[in-house]
mmCIF file of C-alpha atoms in Angstrom:
data_model
loop_
_atom_site.group_PDB
_atom_site.id
_atom_site.type_symbol
_atom_site.label_atom_id
_atom_site.label_comp_id
_atom_site.label_asym_id
_atom_site.label_seq_id
_atom_site.Cartn_x
_atom_site.Cartn_y
_atom_site.Cartn_z
ATOM 1 C CA MET A 1 90.459 136.593 166.681
ATOM 2 C CA LYS A 2 89.465 138.057 163.382
ATOM 3 C CA PRO A 3 85.414 137.361 162.604
ATOM 4 C CA ARG A 4 84.612 134.658 159.411
ATOM 5 C CA SER A 5 83.969 136.118 156.365
ATOM 6 C CA SER A 6 81.363 135.351 154.405
ATOM 7 C CA CYS A 7 81.914 136.432 150.861
ATOM 8 C CA SER A 8 84.078 134.027 150.578
ATOM 9 C CA GLY A 9 81.938 131.227 151.022
ATOM 10 C CA GLY A 10 79.409 133.292 149.189
ATOM 11 C CA SER A 11 81.659 133.336 146.707
ATOM 12 C CA ASN A 12 82.806 129.493 146.315
ATOM 13 C CA GLY A 13 78.677 128.243 146.349
ATOM 14 C CA ALA A 14 78.275 130.829 143.396
ATOM 15 C CA LEU A 15 81.265 129.031 141.653
ATOM 16 C CA LEU A 16 79.990 125.518 142.306
ATOM 17 C CA LEU A 17 76.677 127.097 141.019
ATOM 18 C CA LEU A 18 78.284 128.010 137.292
ATOM 19 C CA LEU A 19 79.906 124.542 137.376
ATOM 20 C CA LEU A 20 76.914 123.293 137.839
ATOM 21 C CA CYS A 21 75.257 124.947 134.745
ATOM 22 C CA PHE A 22 78.075 125.011 132.715
ATOM 23 C CA PHE A 23 78.160 120.909 133.188
ATOM 24 C CA LEU A 24 73.920 120.796 132.604
ATOM 25 C CA CYS A 25 74.420 123.074 129.493
ATOM 26 C CA SER A 26 77.273 120.684 128.188
ATOM 27 C CA SER A 27 75.427 117.503 128.493
ATOM 28 C CA VAL A 28 72.034 119.772 126.623
ATOM 29 C CA ALA A 29 74.714 120.172 124.101
ATOM 30 C CA ARG A 30 75.604 117.183 123.575
ATOM 31 C CA SER A 31 72.285 115.221 123.451
ATOM 32 C CA GLN A 32 70.908 117.623 120.352
ATOM 33 C CA THR A 33 74.259 117.322 118.666
ATOM 34 C CA THR A 34 74.105 112.978 118.703
ATOM 35 C CA ASP A 35 71.472 110.581 117.339
ATOM 36 C CA SER A 36 70.837 107.223 117.704
ATOM 37 C CA CYS A 37 68.781 104.107 116.868
ATOM 38 C CA THR A 38 67.561 104.137 120.467
ATOM 39 C CA SER A 39 66.098 107.514 120.110
ATOM 40 C CA THR A 40 63.692 109.241 118.232
ATOM 41 C CA THR A 41 64.223 112.631 119.757
ATOM 42 C CA SER A 42 66.426 114.437 117.134
ATOM 43 C CA LEU A 43 64.290 113.426 114.272
ATOM 44 C CA ALA A 44 61.304 114.558 116.123
ATOM 45 C CA ALA A 45 62.467 117.077 115.193
ATOM 46 C CA VAL A 46 62.984 117.643 112.229
ATOM 47 C CA SER A 47 60.089 115.358 111.135
ATOM 48 C CA ARG A 48 58.165 118.385 110.345
ATOM 49 C CA LEU A 49 59.838 119.969 107.493
ATOM 50 C CA ILE A 50 60.296 116.098 105.526
ATOM 51 C CA PRO A 51 57.352 115.383 103.844
ATOM 52 C CA PHE A 52 56.734 112.260 104.155
ATOM 53 C CA ASP A 53 55.963 110.358 107.482
ATOM 54 C CA THR A 54 59.034 109.325 109.208
ATOM 55 C CA SER A 55 57.286 107.171 112.014
ATOM 56 C CA ASN A 56 58.250 103.518 111.487
ATOM 57 C CA LEU A 57 61.346 103.118 109.873
ATOM 58 C CA THR A 58 64.046 100.462 110.377
ATOM 59 C CA CYS A 59 67.487 102.165 111.597
ATOM 60 C CA LEU A 60 70.205 101.252 111.069
ATOM 61 C CA ASP A 61 74.288 102.562 112.477
ATOM 62 C CA ALA A 62 75.099 103.082 109.307
ATOM 63 C CA TRP A 63 78.878 104.104 109.468
ATOM 64 C CA THR A 64 79.779 104.409 113.494
ATOM 65 C CA SER A 65 82.824 106.151 112.659
ATOM 66 C CA GLN A 66 81.324 108.699 111.095
ATOM 67 C CA GLY A 67 77.963 108.875 112.833
ATOM 68 C CA PHE A 68 76.195 107.891 109.652
ATOM 69 C CA ILE A 69 72.608 106.546 110.703
ATOM 70 C CA LEU A 70 70.453 105.413 107.919
ATOM 71 C CA ARG A 71 66.331 104.567 108.912
ATOM 72 C CA TYR A 72 64.227 103.379 105.887
ATOM 73 C CA GLY A 73 60.659 102.383 105.537
ATOM 74 C CA LYS A 74 58.925 100.929 103.001
ATOM 75 C CA SER A 75 55.015 102.703 101.753
ATOM 76 C CA GLY A 76 51.671 100.174 100.632
ATOM 77 C CA ASN A 77 52.537 101.765 96.866
ATOM 78 C CA GLY A 78 56.205 100.560 96.599
ATOM 79 C CA THR A 79 57.555 103.798 97.655
ATOM 80 C CA TRP A 80 60.615 103.656 99.719
ATOM 81 C CA ARG A 81 61.624 106.326 102.565
ATOM 82 C CA PHE A 82 64.907 106.886 103.717
ATOM 83 C CA VAL A 83 66.487 109.383 106.090
ATOM 84 C CA LEU A 84 70.362 109.521 106.512
ATOM 85 C CA SER A 85 71.574 111.613 109.395
ATOM 86 C CA ALA A 86 75.278 112.361 109.677
ATOM 87 C CA PRO A 87 77.288 115.737 111.653
ATOM 88 C CA ASP A 88 77.722 118.381 109.853
ATOM 89 C CA GLN A 89 81.521 118.487 109.174
ATOM 90 C CA GLY A 90 80.742 121.386 106.628
ATOM 91 C CA GLY A 91 81.334 119.062 103.454
ATOM 92 C CA TYR A 92 78.593 116.805 102.030
ATOM 93 C CA ILE A 93 76.988 113.873 103.398
ATOM 94 C CA SER A 94 75.400 110.955 100.468
ATOM 95 C CA VAL A 95 74.314 107.285 100.071
ATOM 96 C CA GLY A 96 74.561 105.536 97.430
ATOM 97 C CA PHE A 97 72.825 102.676 96.007
ATOM 98 C CA SER A 98 75.089 99.770 93.970
ATOM 99 C CA PRO A 99 73.795 96.381 92.453
ATOM 100 C CA ASP A 100 77.646 95.008 93.110
ATOM 101 C CA GLY A 101 79.003 97.404 95.581
ATOM 102 C CA ALA A 102 81.769 99.030 93.972
ATOM 103 C CA MET A 103 80.999 103.327 93.641
ATOM 104 C CA VAL A 104 81.543 104.251 90.236
ATOM 105 C CA GLY A 105 78.154 102.985 88.404
ATOM 106 C CA SER A 106 76.094 103.713 90.796
ATOM 107 C CA SER A 107 73.421 106.500 91.518
ATOM 108 C CA ALA A 108 73.671 108.439 94.289
ATOM 109 C CA VAL A 109 71.801 111.400 97.019
ATOM 110 C CA ALA A 110 73.790 113.940 98.019
ATOM 111 C CA GLY A 111 73.040 116.892 100.301
ATOM 112 C CA TRP A 112 74.837 120.112 101.570
ATOM 113 C CA THR A 113 73.892 123.134 103.700
ATOM 114 C CA THR A 114 74.309 126.954 101.484
ATOM 115 C CA GLY A 115 74.322 128.492 105.403
ATOM 116 C CA ASN A 116 73.794 128.579 108.459
ATOM 117 C CA GLY A 117 71.325 126.096 109.443
ATOM 118 C CA GLY A 118 68.132 125.748 107.790
ATOM 119 C CA VAL A 119 67.843 124.116 104.340
ATOM 120 C CA GLY A 120 69.921 123.305 101.916
ATOM 121 C CA VAL A 121 70.813 121.439 98.374
ATOM 122 C CA ALA A 122 70.000 117.730 97.681
ATOM 123 C CA LYS A 123 70.023 116.087 94.952
ATOM 124 C CA GLN A 124 71.012 113.001 92.823
ATOM 125 C CA PHE A 125 74.564 112.105 91.241
ATOM 126 C CA LYS A 126 75.366 109.295 88.613
ATOM 127 C CA LEU A 127 78.782 108.065 89.923
ATOM 128 C CA GLY A 128 80.073 107.215 86.722
ATOM 129 C CA GLY A 129 83.702 107.522 87.253
ATOM 130 C CA THR A 130 86.517 108.855 90.343
ATOM 131 C CA SER A 131 86.839 112.338 88.447
ATOM 132 C CA PRO A 132 83.818 115.342 89.305
ATOM 133 C CA GLY A 133 83.412 115.114 85.759
ATOM 134 C CA SER A 134 81.957 112.014 85.540
ATOM 135 C CA CYS A 135 79.646 112.315 88.451
ATOM 136 C CA PRO A 136 76.520 114.664 86.584
ATOM 137 C CA PRO A 137 73.460 115.846 89.104
ATOM 138 C CA ASP A 138 70.335 114.908 88.427
ATOM 139 C CA GLN A 139 71.150 111.756 87.235
ATOM 140 C CA GLY A 140 71.166 108.048 87.560
ATOM 141 C CA SER A 141 69.220 105.304 87.725
ATOM 142 C CA LEU A 142 66.782 106.430 90.954
ATOM 143 C CA SER A 143 63.088 106.762 90.395
ATOM 144 C CA LEU A 144 62.929 109.676 93.201
ATOM 145 C CA VAL A 145 59.591 111.021 94.046
ATOM 146 C CA PRO A 146 59.247 115.059 93.268
ATOM 147 C CA GLY A 147 59.771 117.363 95.564
ATOM 148 C CA THR A 148 61.102 114.937 98.777
ATOM 149 C CA THR A 149 64.275 115.125 98.813
ATOM 150 C CA LEU A 150 65.840 117.866 100.783
ATOM 151 C CA ILE A 151 68.472 118.121 103.642
ATOM 152 C CA VAL A 152 67.877 119.573 106.993
ATOM 153 C CA ALA A 153 70.000 120.927 109.132
ATOM 154 C CA GLN A 154 69.304 120.884 113.077
ATOM 155 C CA SER A 155 71.785 121.140 116.279
ATOM 156 C CA SER A 156 75.064 120.406 114.035
ATOM 157 C CA ARG A 157 73.321 117.567 112.288
ATOM 158 C CA LEU A 158 72.385 117.087 108.781
ATOM 159 C CA TYR A 159 69.256 114.743 107.803
ATOM 160 C CA LEU A 160 69.097 113.969 104.130
ATOM 161 C CA ALA A 161 65.571 112.839 103.191
ATOM 162 C CA PHE A 162 64.616 111.059 99.865
ATOM 163 C CA GLN A 163 61.959 108.536 98.054
ATOM 164 C CA PHE A 164 61.961 107.021 95.540
ATOM 165 C CA THR A 165 59.762 103.582 93.961
ATOM 166 C CA ALA A 166 61.467 100.468 93.362
ATOM 167 C CA PRO A 167 59.384 97.383 91.596
ATOM 168 C CA ALA A 168 60.840 95.360 94.656
ATOM 169 C CA GLN A 169 63.695 96.327 96.639
ATOM 170 C CA PRO A 170 66.405 98.864 96.205
ATOM 171 C CA THR A 171 70.179 97.850 95.436
ATOM 172 C CA PRO A 172 71.893 95.493 98.050
ATOM 173 C CA TYR A 173 74.653 97.807 98.642
ATOM 174 C CA LEU A 174 74.629 100.984 100.300
ATOM 175 C CA ILE A 175 77.930 103.273 100.133
ATOM 176 C CA TYR A 176 78.232 106.528 102.637
ATOM 177 C CA ALA A 177 80.626 109.205 101.628
ATOM 178 C CA VAL A 178 81.117 112.548 102.846
ATOM 179 C CA GLY A 179 82.470 115.460 101.720
ATOM 180 C CA PRO A 180 85.601 117.514 102.063
ATOM 181 C CA SER A 181 85.007 120.754 104.251
ATOM 182 C CA GLY A 182 84.138 123.397 102.292
ATOM 183 C CA ALA A 183 84.363 122.058 99.148
ATOM 184 C CA LEU A 184 81.147 120.952 97.794
ATOM 185 C CA LEU A 185 80.657 121.196 94.062
ATOM 186 C CA SER A 186 83.291 121.874 91.362
ATOM 187 C CA GLY A 187 81.654 123.295 87.788
ATOM 188 C CA GLY A 188 78.475 122.425 89.089
ATOM 189 C CA TYR A 189 79.996 118.637 89.494
ATOM 190 C CA LEU A 190 80.407 117.193 92.893
ATOM 191 C CA VAL A 191 83.713 116.854 94.260
ATOM 192 C CA ARG A 192 85.710 113.373 95.550
ATOM 193 C CA HIS A 193 84.935 112.119 98.796
ATOM 194 C CA ARG A 194 86.685 112.617 102.207
ATOM 195 C CA SER A 195 85.842 109.195 103.350
ATOM 196 C CA TYR A 196 83.315 106.692 102.530
ATOM 197 C CA SER A 197 82.135 103.038 103.956
ATOM 198 C CA SER A 198 80.035 100.458 101.853
ATOM 199 C CA ALA A 199 77.635 97.953 103.123
ATOM 200 C CA ALA A 200 75.804 95.403 102.211
ATOM 201 C CA VAL A 201 71.984 95.619 103.542
ATOM 202 C CA ASN A 202 68.965 93.064 104.215
ATOM 203 C CA TYR A 203 66.358 95.263 103.618
ATOM 204 C CA ALA A 204 63.600 92.490 105.551
ATOM 205 C CA THR A 205 65.836 92.597 108.796
ATOM 206 C CA GLY A 206 67.232 95.750 108.848
ATOM 207 C CA VAL A 207 70.684 93.899 109.308
ATOM 208 C CA ALA A 208 73.912 95.316 107.450
ATOM 209 C CA SER A 209 77.950 93.804 107.085
ATOM 210 C CA SER A 210 80.951 95.065 105.434
ATOM 211 C CA ALA A 211 80.760 94.786 102.139
ATOM 212 C CA GLY A 212 84.280 95.897 101.437
ATOM 213 C CA GLY A 213 87.756 97.836 101.787
ATOM 214 C CA ALA A 214 86.408 99.652 105.217
ATOM 215 C CA SER A 215 86.750 96.373 107.517
ATOM 216 C CA SER A 216 90.322 95.589 109.434
ATOM 217 C CA ARG A 217 89.554 92.141 109.387
ATOM 218 C CA ASN A 218 89.144 90.946 105.576
ATOM 219 C CA LYS A 219 92.065 93.750 105.379
ATOM 220 C CA TRP A 220 93.693 91.109 107.600
ATOM 221 C CA HIS A 221 92.131 88.097 105.677
ATOM 222 C CA GLY A 222 93.006 88.984 102.707
ATOM 223 C CA ALA A 223 96.904 90.426 103.017
ATOM 224 C CA MET A 224 96.902 86.914 105.310
ATOM 225 C CA ALA A 225 95.323 84.556 102.382
ATOM 226 C CA GLY A 226 96.531 86.398 99.305
ATOM 227 C CA LEU A 227 100.510 86.582 100.067
ATOM 228 C CA GLY A 228 100.136 83.211 101.307
ATOM 229 C CA TRP A 229 98.410 81.352 98.779
ATOM 230 C CA GLY A 230 98.600 82.798 96.219
ATOM 231 C CA VAL A 231 102.314 84.629 96.206
ATOM 232 C CA LEU A 232 104.447 82.219 98.195
ATOM 233 C CA MET A 233 102.787 79.315 96.993
ATOM 234 C CA PRO A 234 104.120 79.596 93.628
ATOM 235 C CA LEU A 235 107.498 80.788 94.280
ATOM 236 C CA GLY A 236 107.871 77.596 96.392
ATOM 237 C CA ILE A 237 106.778 75.374 93.286
ATOM 238 C CA ALA A 238 109.259 77.381 91.540
ATOM 239 C CA LEU A 239 111.831 76.631 93.771
ATOM 240 C CA ALA A 240 111.417 73.041 93.813
ATOM 241 C CA ARG A 241 111.221 72.936 89.799
ATOM 242 C CA TYR A 242 114.024 74.757 88.948
ATOM 243 C CA PHE A 243 116.965 74.926 91.385
ATOM 244 C CA LYS A 244 117.286 71.069 92.125
ATOM 245 C CA ARG A 245 120.807 71.782 90.640
ATOM 246 C CA HIS A 246 121.422 73.937 93.563
ATOM 247 C CA ASP A 247 121.383 70.769 96.393
ATOM 248 C CA PRO A 248 120.505 70.734 99.185
ATOM 249 C CA PHE A 249 119.500 75.199 99.167
ATOM 250 C CA TRP A 250 116.525 74.101 97.100
ATOM 251 C CA PHE A 251 115.220 71.504 99.099
ATOM 252 C CA TYR A 252 115.335 73.896 102.303
ATOM 253 C CA ALA A 253 114.395 76.798 100.776
ATOM 254 C CA HIS A 254 110.825 74.987 99.103
ATOM 255 C CA VAL A 255 109.945 74.066 102.591
ATOM 256 C CA SER A 256 110.759 77.498 104.118
ATOM 257 C CA VAL A 257 108.950 79.143 101.807
ATOM 258 C CA GLN A 258 105.789 76.656 101.800
ATOM 259 C CA GLY A 259 106.101 76.481 104.945
ATOM 260 C CA VAL A 260 105.530 80.115 105.925
ATOM 261 C CA GLY A 261 102.720 80.376 103.002
ATOM 262 C CA PHE A 262 101.002 78.209 104.306
ATOM 263 C CA VAL A 263 100.882 79.055 108.152
ATOM 264 C CA LEU A 264 99.602 83.152 106.475
ATOM 265 C CA GLY A 265 97.378 80.908 104.554
ATOM 266 C CA ALA A 266 96.013 78.675 107.368
ATOM 267 C CA ALA A 267 95.464 82.316 109.375
ATOM 268 C CA GLY A 268 94.001 84.300 106.392
ATOM 269 C CA VAL A 269 91.521 81.526 106.067
ATOM 270 C CA ALA A 270 90.451 81.709 109.495
ATOM 271 C CA ALA A 271 89.992 85.385 109.527
ATOM 272 C CA GLY A 272 87.947 84.972 106.034
ATOM 273 C CA PHE A 273 85.520 82.768 109.151
ATOM 274 C CA LYS A 274 84.717 85.572 111.078
ATOM 275 C CA LEU A 275 83.755 88.211 107.898
ATOM 276 C CA HIS A 276 80.256 87.006 108.696
ATOM 277 C CA ASP A 277 79.314 88.253 104.716
ATOM 278 C CA ASP A 278 77.122 85.408 103.460
ATOM 279 C CA ASP A 279 74.220 87.907 101.835
ATOM 280 C CA VAL A 280 77.206 88.855 99.826
ATOM 281 C CA PRO A 281 77.307 87.783 96.408
ATOM 282 C CA GLY A 282 80.013 85.878 95.473
ATOM 283 C CA ALA A 283 81.162 84.518 99.229
ATOM 284 C CA ASP A 284 79.768 81.444 98.318
ATOM 285 C CA THR A 285 82.195 80.394 96.308
ATOM 286 C CA HIS A 286 85.019 82.691 97.903
ATOM 287 C CA GLN A 287 84.661 80.270 101.339
ATOM 288 C CA ALA A 288 84.109 77.008 99.152
ATOM 289 C CA LEU A 289 87.624 77.548 97.248
ATOM 290 C CA GLY A 290 89.284 79.015 100.401
ATOM 291 C CA VAL A 291 88.654 75.300 102.440
ATOM 292 C CA ALA A 292 89.609 73.547 99.707
ATOM 293 C CA VAL A 293 93.427 75.317 99.350
ATOM 294 C CA LEU A 294 93.013 75.161 102.605
ATOM 295 C CA VAL A 295 92.668 70.894 102.300
ATOM 296 C CA PHE A 296 95.099 70.681 99.751
ATOM 297 C CA GLY A 297 97.691 72.520 101.828
ATOM 298 C CA CYS A 298 97.294 70.350 105.159
ATOM 299 C CA LEU A 299 97.594 67.110 102.332
ATOM 300 C CA GLN A 300 100.646 68.632 101.061
ATOM 301 C CA VAL A 301 101.870 68.778 104.755
ATOM 302 C CA LEU A 302 100.745 65.315 105.509
ATOM 303 C CA ALA A 303 102.210 64.260 102.438
ATOM 304 C CA PHE A 304 105.894 65.724 103.940
ATOM 305 C CA LEU A 305 105.596 64.473 106.790
ATOM 306 C CA ALA A 306 104.946 60.527 105.328
ATOM 307 C CA ARG A 307 107.864 61.529 102.274
ATOM 308 C CA PRO A 308 109.170 57.640 101.640
ATOM 309 C CA GLY A 309 112.421 57.584 100.467
ATOM 310 C CA LYS A 310 114.362 58.263 97.344
ATOM 311 C CA ALA A 311 115.025 54.431 97.157
ATOM 312 C CA SER A 312 111.717 53.360 97.680
ATOM 313 C CA LYS A 313 109.118 51.647 94.837
ATOM 314 C CA VAL A 314 106.420 54.294 95.943
ATOM 315 C CA ARG A 315 108.517 56.934 95.524
ATOM 316 C CA ARG A 316 107.213 58.138 91.969
ATOM 317 C CA TYR A 317 103.543 57.817 92.724
ATOM 318 C CA TRP A 318 104.230 60.156 95.994
ATOM 319 C CA ASN A 319 105.770 62.889 93.629
ATOM 320 C CA TRP A 320 103.295 62.237 91.390
ATOM 321 C CA TYR A 321 100.405 63.121 93.578
ATOM 322 C CA HIS A 322 102.713 65.937 95.861
ATOM 323 C CA HIS A 323 103.615 67.294 92.313
ATOM 324 C CA TYR A 324 99.313 67.647 91.724
ATOM 325 C CA VAL A 325 98.242 68.458 94.544
ATOM 326 C CA GLY A 326 99.882 71.363 94.748
ATOM 327 C CA ARG A 327 99.978 72.849 91.476
ATOM 328 C CA ALA A 328 95.650 72.484 92.269
ATOM 329 C CA ALA A 329 95.991 74.157 95.495
ATOM 330 C CA VAL A 330 98.163 76.929 93.468
ATOM 331 C CA ALA A 331 95.215 77.192 90.775
ATOM 332 C CA CYS A 332 92.539 77.347 93.212
ATOM 333 C CA ALA A 333 94.265 79.739 94.955
ATOM 334 C CA VAL A 334 95.328 82.505 92.285
ATOM 335 C CA VAL A 335 91.550 82.203 91.303
ATOM 336 C CA ASN A 336 90.351 83.260 94.563
ATOM 337 C CA VAL A 337 92.336 86.063 95.188
ATOM 338 C CA PHE A 338 90.880 87.522 92.286
ATOM 339 C CA ILE A 339 87.272 86.764 93.643
ATOM 340 C CA GLY A 340 88.279 88.055 96.934
ATOM 341 C CA LEU A 341 89.815 91.036 94.981
ATOM 342 C CA SER A 342 86.268 91.577 93.050
ATOM 343 C CA ILE A 343 84.193 90.905 96.142
ATOM 344 C CA ALA A 344 86.475 93.222 98.786
ATOM 345 C CA HIS A 345 86.062 95.991 95.768
ATOM 346 C CA GLU A 346 89.512 96.720 95.871
ATOM 347 C CA SER A 347 90.723 98.855 93.658
ATOM 348 C CA ALA A 348 91.514 97.378 90.105
ATOM 349 C CA ALA A 349 94.833 98.608 90.498
ATOM 350 C CA ARG A 350 95.377 95.875 93.403
ATOM 351 C CA ALA A 351 94.716 93.497 91.123
ATOM 352 C CA ALA A 352 96.570 94.648 88.105
ATOM 353 C CA LEU A 353 99.175 94.489 90.629
ATOM 354 C CA TYR A 354 98.997 91.221 91.526
ATOM 355 C CA GLY A 355 98.229 90.198 87.646
ATOM 356 C CA ILE A 356 101.462 91.384 86.676
ATOM 357 C CA PHE A 357 103.297 89.548 89.815
ATOM 358 C CA LEU A 358 101.999 86.083 87.819
ATOM 359 C CA ALA A 359 102.594 87.468 84.445
ATOM 360 C CA ALA A 360 105.990 87.456 86.074
ATOM 361 C CA TRP A 361 106.230 84.621 87.552
ATOM 362 C CA VAL A 362 104.365 82.773 84.114
ATOM 363 C CA PHE A 363 107.176 84.289 81.923
ATOM 364 C CA ALA A 364 109.979 83.489 84.448
ATOM 365 C CA SER A 365 108.703 80.073 84.739
ATOM 366 C CA VAL A 366 108.691 79.427 81.050
ATOM 367 C CA VAL A 367 112.254 80.932 80.709
ATOM 368 C CA LEU A 368 113.645 78.652 83.270
ATOM 369 C CA GLU A 369 111.646 75.126 82.200
ATOM 370 C CA ILE A 370 113.020 75.755 78.311
ATOM 371 C CA ARG A 371 116.789 76.179 80.413
ATOM 372 C CA LEU A 372 115.857 72.740 82.233
ATOM 373 C CA TRP A 373 114.593 70.811 78.985
ATOM 374 C CA ARG A 374 117.983 72.394 76.632
ATOM 375 C CA THR A 375 119.948 70.674 80.193
ATOM 376 C CA ALA A 376 118.231 67.218 80.676
#
């Protein structure tokens, strides 16, 4: 019987020790490259490089998908302190301040590093448009405190710090952006962002809510409500008004289109109740009109179920009710679509596209109405 060698046992032990060290080092590295509102370790590591007090700041998970953490606070002299933390992805990071949630017209502070770690470049930019030439540096509406705007790289994260004075509170909307990797400036102007997100912020409570385009629930709400109330309902009215000579096609087409529009619109309203955008300007009007359109739609469904026969004496009054309630619903829906696009800060192209649809619908209705008068 051969004696058992001790070399294999020693090798296995050494291998296990190396693996343990590897996992420990990996966990330490991960902890150094992350930041959260529940930990102050990362901020404490760079606070000595920031020329203002970073203690007692309110913390927000500003942009979860990109790892943005925002800390802010107000000093007694009306000076606001901000520290934005984000992963270093080789591009710039920025936070913009907007009065209405739109990126164009806002003022942003952007920063990036110029080498391997250390202090980089941080400036204010005026976002006058979507092209680099319309975003000049060292311009904007923020009254930055001189000598307190900087960016620091630490453990694969960037910390953008700045102060500015404001008579009351900063603008209610914050816009976060991350630049493309390796591309920072174009002729001294800030290049277009790789991705962005916006939020409405209540500075007193530290609560932020989505202001637009980034929320999938918001997109579903807009798509379903806009298609149901704003597109299918007007088409259903046109079918009932101008195609009655094609009986019974017009009736079934009208009922089908209006039925699908009602289901989509009602689902869109239900999705809208879960958006929690009470602090967003215009949201109350949008919600009130949405509820009104839903009520009108329900009344139309009830009217269809209680529709009297053609020989009934009350059929004429039912027709009046059905026509005018339906038109009121469509009028409110059209207005609400534009209000919703404004609240969500969708691009002007989407509002223009819906405007083109309405113009085509109105033009076709005028042509068909003239033909209807001539054949009457």
